[in-house]
Tab-separated table of C-alpha atoms and ligand atoms in Angstrom:
chain	number	residue	atom	x	y	z
A	659	MET	CA	10.625	11.585	38.332
A	660	LEU	CA	12.852	11.263	41.204
A	661	ARG	CA	16.264	13.686	41.756
A	662	LEU	CA	18.579	11.953	44.988
A	663	PHE	CA	22.589	12.780	45.759
A	664	SER	CA	24.650	9.503	45.860
A	665	PRO	CA	28.138	10.676	48.038
A	666	ALA	CA	31.429	9.263	47.991
A	667	LYS	CA	32.720	7.512	50.965
A	668	ILE	CA	36.462	7.946	52.194
A	669	ASN	CA	37.868	5.633	54.501
A	670	LEU	CA	39.126	6.340	57.598
A	671	PHE	CA	40.975	3.568	58.070
A	672	LEU	CA	41.328	0.841	55.967
A	673	LYS	CA	42.917	-2.566	57.236
A	674	VAL	CA	43.847	-5.561	55.293
A	675	LEU	CA	42.987	-8.395	57.874
A	676	GLY	CA	43.687	-11.804	55.185
A	677	LYS	CA	43.394	-13.333	52.289
A	678	ARG	CA	40.294	-15.636	52.477
A	679	PRO	CA	39.579	-18.846	50.483
A	680	ASP	CA	37.371	-16.913	48.011
A	681	GLY	CA	39.589	-14.974	47.114
A	682	TYR	CA	38.832	-12.301	48.388
A	683	HIS	CA	40.351	-10.173	51.349
A	684	GLU	CA	38.994	-9.922	54.459
A	685	LEU	CA	39.226	-5.883	56.058
A	686	SER	CA	38.158	-4.144	59.310
A	687	SER	CA	37.239	-0.527	58.405
A	688	LEU	CA	35.826	2.692	58.825
A	689	PHE	CA	34.038	4.706	56.134
A	690	GLN	CA	32.199	8.059	56.220
A	691	THR	CA	29.667	9.033	53.063
A	692	ILE	CA	31.507	12.831	52.275
A	693	ASP	CA	29.483	16.161	50.947
A	694	LEU	CA	30.860	15.734	47.206
A	695	GLY	CA	28.595	12.889	45.042
A	696	ASP	CA	27.340	12.361	41.841
A	697	PHE	CA	22.551	12.937	40.586
A	698	LEU	CA	20.774	10.152	39.816
A	699	THR	CA	17.571	11.504	38.200
A	700	PHE	CA	15.315	8.467	37.592
A	701	SER	CA	11.197	8.070	35.966
A	702	PHE	CA	9.486	4.917	34.574
A	703	HIS	CA	10.222	4.166	30.824
A	704	SER	CA	9.429	2.402	27.366
A	705	GLU	CA	12.620	0.322	28.271
A	706	ASP	CA	15.321	1.083	30.377
A	707	SER	CA	17.930	3.890	29.600
A	708	LEU	CA	21.123	5.361	31.662
A	709	THR	CA	22.867	8.276	30.338
A	710	CYS	CA	25.190	10.546	32.417
A	711	THR	CA	26.948	13.948	31.983
A	712	ASP	CA	30.359	12.104	31.492
A	713	PRO	CA	31.160	10.686	27.753
A	714	VAL	CA	33.603	8.359	29.568
A	715	ILE	CA	32.111	6.637	31.970
A	716	PRO	CA	30.058	3.201	30.305
A	717	ILE	CA	26.428	2.749	29.979
A	718	ASP	CA	25.648	-0.310	29.305
A	719	GLU	CA	25.035	-3.391	31.261
A	720	SER	CA	28.843	-3.091	32.882
A	721	ASN	CA	27.218	-0.257	34.572
A	722	LEU	CA	27.036	-0.669	38.582
A	723	ILE	CA	23.429	1.022	37.886
A	724	SER	CA	21.860	-1.538	35.622
A	725	LYS	CA	23.496	-4.488	37.383
A	726	ALA	CA	21.088	-2.503	40.192
A	727	ILE	CA	17.634	-2.197	38.485
A	728	HIS	CA	18.949	-6.403	37.158
A	729	LEU	CA	18.969	-7.112	41.007
A	730	PHE	CA	16.192	-4.913	42.168
A	731	ARG	CA	14.262	-6.840	39.074
A	732	ARG	CA	14.539	-9.947	39.652
A	733	LYS	CA	14.209	-10.128	42.992
A	734	THR	CA	11.352	-8.286	44.073
A	735	GLY	CA	9.515	-9.232	40.807
A	736	ILE	CA	8.171	-5.835	39.733
A	737	GLN	CA	9.442	-6.136	35.641
A	738	LYS	CA	9.255	-1.620	35.406
A	739	LYS	CA	12.284	-0.479	33.186
A	740	TYR	CA	13.561	3.310	33.439
A	741	LYS	CA	15.587	5.818	33.091
A	742	VAL	CA	18.154	7.003	34.407
A	743	HIS	CA	20.358	10.132	33.607
A	744	LEU	CA	23.359	10.338	35.575
A	745	GLU	CA	25.137	13.862	36.877
A	746	LYS	CA	28.420	12.320	38.133
A	747	ASN	CA	30.927	14.263	40.371
A	748	VAL	CA	32.979	11.652	41.338
A	749	PRO	CA	36.206	10.893	39.568
A	750	ILE	CA	36.098	6.682	38.818
A	751	GLN	CA	38.716	4.410	40.091
A	752	ALA	CA	39.971	6.904	42.601
A	753	GLY	CA	38.985	5.055	46.016
A	754	LEU	CA	35.944	7.079	46.801
A	755	GLY	CA	32.680	4.131	46.177
A	756	GLY	CA	31.598	6.210	42.883
A	757	GLY	CA	29.709	3.269	41.888
A	758	SER	CA	28.789	1.815	44.289
A	759	SER	CA	27.348	4.417	45.925
A	760	ASN	CA	25.494	4.894	42.796
A	761	ALA	CA	24.217	1.484	42.435
A	762	ALA	CA	22.936	1.739	46.688
A	763	THR	CA	21.077	4.739	45.463
A	764	THR	CA	19.515	3.213	42.555
A	765	LEU	CA	18.148	0.707	44.920
A	766	TRP	CA	16.620	3.118	46.922
A	767	ALA	CA	14.650	5.101	44.355
A	768	LEU	CA	13.142	2.065	42.509
A	769	ASN	CA	12.202	0.597	45.755
A	770	GLN	CA	10.745	4.060	46.715
A	771	LEU	CA	9.384	4.042	42.778
A	772	SER	CA	7.799	0.895	43.261
A	773	GLY	CA	5.947	2.242	47.029
A	774	HIS	CA	8.988	0.337	49.262
A	775	PRO	CA	7.954	-3.166	48.422
A	776	ALA	CA	11.636	-3.769	50.002
A	777	THR	CA	12.799	-2.804	53.422
A	778	THR	CA	16.179	-1.279	53.936
A	779	GLU	CA	17.701	-3.931	55.448
A	780	ASP	CA	16.633	-6.006	52.169
A	781	LEU	CA	17.908	-3.689	49.835
A	782	GLN	CA	21.450	-3.532	51.287
A	783	LYS	CA	21.221	-7.111	52.199
A	784	TRP	CA	20.808	-7.485	47.830
A	785	SER	CA	23.207	-5.344	47.883
A	786	ALA	CA	26.056	-6.931	48.286
A	787	GLU	CA	25.669	-9.933	45.496
A	788	ILE	CA	26.556	-6.941	43.408
A	789	GLY	CA	29.867	-5.112	44.354
A	790	SER	CA	31.524	-5.463	48.440
A	791	ASP	CA	31.234	-1.796	49.183
A	792	ILE	CA	27.502	-1.403	48.576
A	793	PRO	CA	25.895	-2.284	52.074
A	794	PHE	CA	27.566	0.514	53.132
A	795	PHE	CA	25.049	3.219	51.683
A	796	PHE	CA	22.033	2.138	53.640
A	797	SER	CA	23.725	2.839	56.979
A	798	GLU	CA	22.668	6.174	57.734
A	799	GLY	CA	26.987	7.630	56.939
A	800	THR	CA	29.211	6.310	59.425
A	801	ALA	CA	29.808	2.591	59.527
A	802	TYR	CA	32.755	-0.006	60.866
A	803	CYS	CA	33.156	-2.254	58.191
A	804	THR	CA	34.073	-6.164	58.025
A	805	GLY	CA	34.025	-9.337	55.814
A	806	ARG	CA	34.654	-8.286	52.138
A	807	GLY	CA	33.604	-5.001	53.394
A	808	GLU	CA	29.104	-5.645	52.810
A	809	HIS	CA	28.983	-6.775	56.987
A	810	VAL	CA	28.055	-3.454	57.949
A	811	GLN	CA	28.240	-1.502	61.861
A	812	SER	CA	25.881	1.985	61.805
A	813	LEU	CA	27.582	4.104	64.366
A	814	LEU	CA	27.049	7.378	65.316
A	815	PRO	CA	27.285	10.100	62.764
A	816	GLN	CA	30.869	11.977	63.870
A	817	PRO	CA	30.667	15.607	64.114
A	818	SER	CA	31.621	17.300	61.009
A	819	ARG	CA	35.110	17.773	59.932
A	820	SER	CA	36.071	19.490	56.508
A	821	CYS	CA	38.456	17.586	54.546
A	822	TRP	CA	39.429	17.795	50.835
A	823	ILE	CA	39.415	14.925	48.280
A	824	ILE	CA	42.697	15.477	45.783
A	825	LYS	CA	43.041	12.734	43.332
A	826	PRO	CA	46.041	12.635	40.578
A	827	SER	CA	44.997	12.104	37.124
A	828	ILE	CA	45.853	8.815	36.921
A	829	GLY	CA	43.203	6.067	38.563
A	830	LEU	CA	43.650	2.487	39.311
A	831	SER	CA	42.263	-0.611	38.487
A	832	THR	CA	40.279	-2.494	42.176
A	833	PRO	CA	40.830	-5.271	41.336
A	834	GLU	CA	44.607	-4.762	40.115
A	835	VAL	CA	45.428	-2.855	43.952
A	836	TYR	CA	44.536	-6.297	45.536
A	837	LYS	CA	46.674	-8.210	43.001
A	838	ARG	CA	50.044	-6.122	44.423
A	839	LEU	CA	49.264	-6.826	47.995
A	840	SER	CA	50.773	-9.893	49.280
A	841	ALA	CA	48.359	-10.385	52.213
A	842	ALA	CA	48.975	-14.011	54.556
A	843	PRO	CA	46.302	-16.380	54.446
A	844	LEU	CA	43.316	-14.785	57.016
A	845	SER	CA	43.901	-16.495	60.756
A	846	GLU	CA	42.021	-16.128	63.477
A	847	GLU	CA	43.955	-13.837	65.073
A	848	VAL	CA	43.821	-11.469	63.716
A	849	MET	CA	39.634	-11.460	63.270
A	850	ARG	CA	39.689	-11.036	66.674
A	851	ARG	CA	41.644	-7.464	67.362
A	852	ASP	CA	39.302	-4.172	67.754
A	853	ASP	CA	40.950	-2.089	65.431
A	854	LEU	CA	38.035	0.662	65.801
A	855	LYS	CA	38.961	0.832	69.792
A	856	ALA	CA	42.556	1.283	68.622
A	857	PHE	CA	41.326	3.632	66.059
A	858	PHE	CA	39.301	5.995	67.570
A	859	SER	CA	42.631	6.015	70.760
A	860	GLU	CA	43.314	10.054	70.878
A	861	PRO	CA	45.493	10.248	68.418
A	862	TYR	CA	42.846	9.095	65.590
A	863	PHE	CA	45.294	5.783	64.127
A	864	TYR	CA	44.539	7.055	59.972
A	865	VAL	CA	46.181	3.746	58.813
A	866	ASN	CA	45.087	1.788	54.591
A	867	ASP	CA	46.509	-0.783	54.038
A	868	LEU	CA	46.397	-0.415	50.552
A	869	GLU	CA	48.912	2.670	50.045
A	870	LYS	CA	51.491	0.144	49.651
A	871	PRO	CA	50.771	-1.326	46.535
A	872	ALA	CA	48.861	0.317	45.014
A	873	PHE	CA	52.256	2.893	45.263
A	874	ALA	CA	53.966	0.175	43.991
A	875	LEU	CA	51.428	-0.179	40.760
A	876	CYS	CA	51.865	4.261	40.699
A	877	PRO	CA	55.040	5.294	42.170
A	878	PRO	CA	54.182	8.739	41.998
A	879	LEU	CA	51.091	8.484	44.066
A	880	SER	CA	53.956	8.647	47.475
A	881	ALA	CA	55.385	11.453	46.064
A	882	LEU	CA	51.736	13.585	45.817
A	883	LYS	CA	51.575	12.094	49.714
A	884	ASP	CA	54.241	13.702	50.353
A	885	SER	CA	54.125	17.243	49.154
A	886	LEU	CA	50.577	16.449	50.150
A	887	LYS	CA	51.732	16.212	54.279
A	888	GLN	CA	54.388	18.930	53.447
A	889	GLN	CA	51.434	21.908	52.396
A	890	GLY	CA	50.719	21.322	57.074
A	891	PHE	CA	47.424	18.678	56.653
A	892	ASP	CA	47.096	16.832	59.469
A	893	VAL	CA	46.276	14.034	57.783
A	894	VAL	CA	46.928	12.597	54.637
A	895	MET	CA	45.851	9.644	53.607
A	896	MET	CA	44.559	7.864	50.018
A	897	THR	CA	40.516	6.445	49.992
A	898	GLY	CA	39.694	2.582	49.301
A	899	SER	CA	41.938	1.442	47.034
A	900	GLY	CA	42.899	4.798	45.087
A	901	SER	CA	43.952	7.185	43.464
A	902	ALA	CA	42.131	9.698	45.778
A	903	PHE	CA	43.780	11.358	49.217
A	904	PHE	CA	41.700	12.574	51.751
A	905	CYS	CA	42.796	15.684	53.201
A	906	LEU	CA	41.730	16.682	57.210
A	907	GLY	CA	43.165	19.414	58.919
A	908	ASP	CA	44.565	23.017	58.719
A	909	GLY	CA	46.039	23.112	54.980
A	910	ARG	CA	44.322	26.520	54.147
A	911	GLN	CA	47.307	27.696	52.043
A	912	ALA	CA	48.022	24.926	50.196
A	913	VAL	CA	48.679	24.573	46.130
A	914	PHE	CA	47.727	21.757	44.421
A	915	GLY	CA	49.410	21.103	40.604
A	916	GLU	CA	47.428	21.569	37.500
A	917	ASN	CA	46.633	18.094	36.901
A	918	LEU	CA	45.123	17.097	39.972
A	919	PHE	CA	41.688	16.762	41.299
A	920	ALA	CA	40.784	18.608	43.983
A	921	CYS	CA	37.727	19.682	45.546
A	922	LYS	CA	37.170	20.563	49.595
A	923	ALA	CA	34.101	18.534	51.118
A	924	HIS	CA	32.811	17.846	54.078
A	925	PHE	CA	31.299	14.577	56.116
A	926	ARG	CA	28.238	14.475	55.304
A	927	ASN	CA	24.826	11.924	56.967
A	928	ARG	CA	21.110	10.669	56.179
A	929	LYS	CA	18.716	10.886	58.552
A	930	ALA	CA	16.397	7.102	58.979
A	931	GLY	CA	14.154	6.847	56.379
A	932	PHE	CA	15.714	9.224	54.310
A	933	TRP	CA	18.356	9.613	51.645
A	934	TYR	CA	21.327	12.208	51.501
B	1112	C5P	O1	33.150	-6.361	45.119
B	1112	C5P	P1	33.593	-5.985	44.483
B	1112	C5P	O2	33.751	-5.798	43.009
B	1112	C5P	O3	34.079	-4.373	44.933
B	1112	C5P	O4	35.350	-6.125	44.688
B	1112	C5P	C1	36.368	-5.725	43.175
B	1112	C5P	C2	38.016	-6.327	44.042
B	1112	C5P	O5	38.163	-6.065	44.822
B	1112	C5P	C3	37.453	-7.922	43.800
B	1112	C5P	O6	37.463	-8.590	42.231
B	1112	C5P	C4	38.540	-8.448	44.535
B	1112	C5P	O7	39.752	-8.605	43.184
B	1112	C5P	C5	39.133	-7.167	44.913
B	1112	C5P	N1	38.781	-7.263	46.746
B	1112	C5P	C6	38.930	-8.076	47.480
B	1112	C5P	N2	38.606	-8.095	48.453
B	1112	C5P	C7	37.878	-7.146	49.361
B	1112	C5P	C8	36.539	-6.674	48.461
B	1112	C5P	C9	37.628	-6.529	47.034
B	1112	C5P	O8	40.337	-8.841	46.902
B	1112	C5P	N3	37.468	-6.947	50.426
């Protein structure tokens, strides 16, 4: 039996560079894993079985864990069956990458249980076939991601910082948020910009181009961002396609509404050769 942590992520910045001919959006984003996460338990079994502590999570073939198991079988030819249990802590439809992280963790676990038939680079490359955000989790937790999100440039870990993760009860669908975005067709000019350098020039340039369409889809999110800023945080940004926010800085006096998911978290990286 193998029990692994499956971390959530935040996007320290997320810029949408334009719409691509294939319908996806070209991104430029700095991703960071945090210590809010799920736990996954894996063992060999006579048939595939997926269970979850949260009854709201679909445990059928649409779950990215099931898709990762099929992907691993297809790529390696190893036809074993698995029993998987998911202890769900990361809110869904939050932009925290919970499902993508579960898929990456599954590929890592199956590879470990099978005696490492694939390299980490293989797993990273294969994972892009089932979701744009999954390859990031095979970095060591801090990475600059471009393309659909699947081109991952690993960076040295940031000094660990604490943050608050806040999510309203309403969640957002990623495709719906992208549909609301009026992105121009991708041009060579925007591709040449150095967003990473711009971010690290003091003060850090926090931005998320998906906030505008997310707020248009769900207007109360804008008021939530304003109220969080009034709590004294230096930075309040939506992560990914929302609806969760991360808050950095001194918000120790913060009092959050009852209907909000609120969790203190920290940046968490992994060491090469180990999972998170
Ligand atoms: O790749 P993934 O399945 O996670 O993407 C979900 C949806 O989000 C896509 O179908 C697309 O509508 C949108 N998306 C996008 N551009 C990206 C990533 C996702 O338009 N870079």
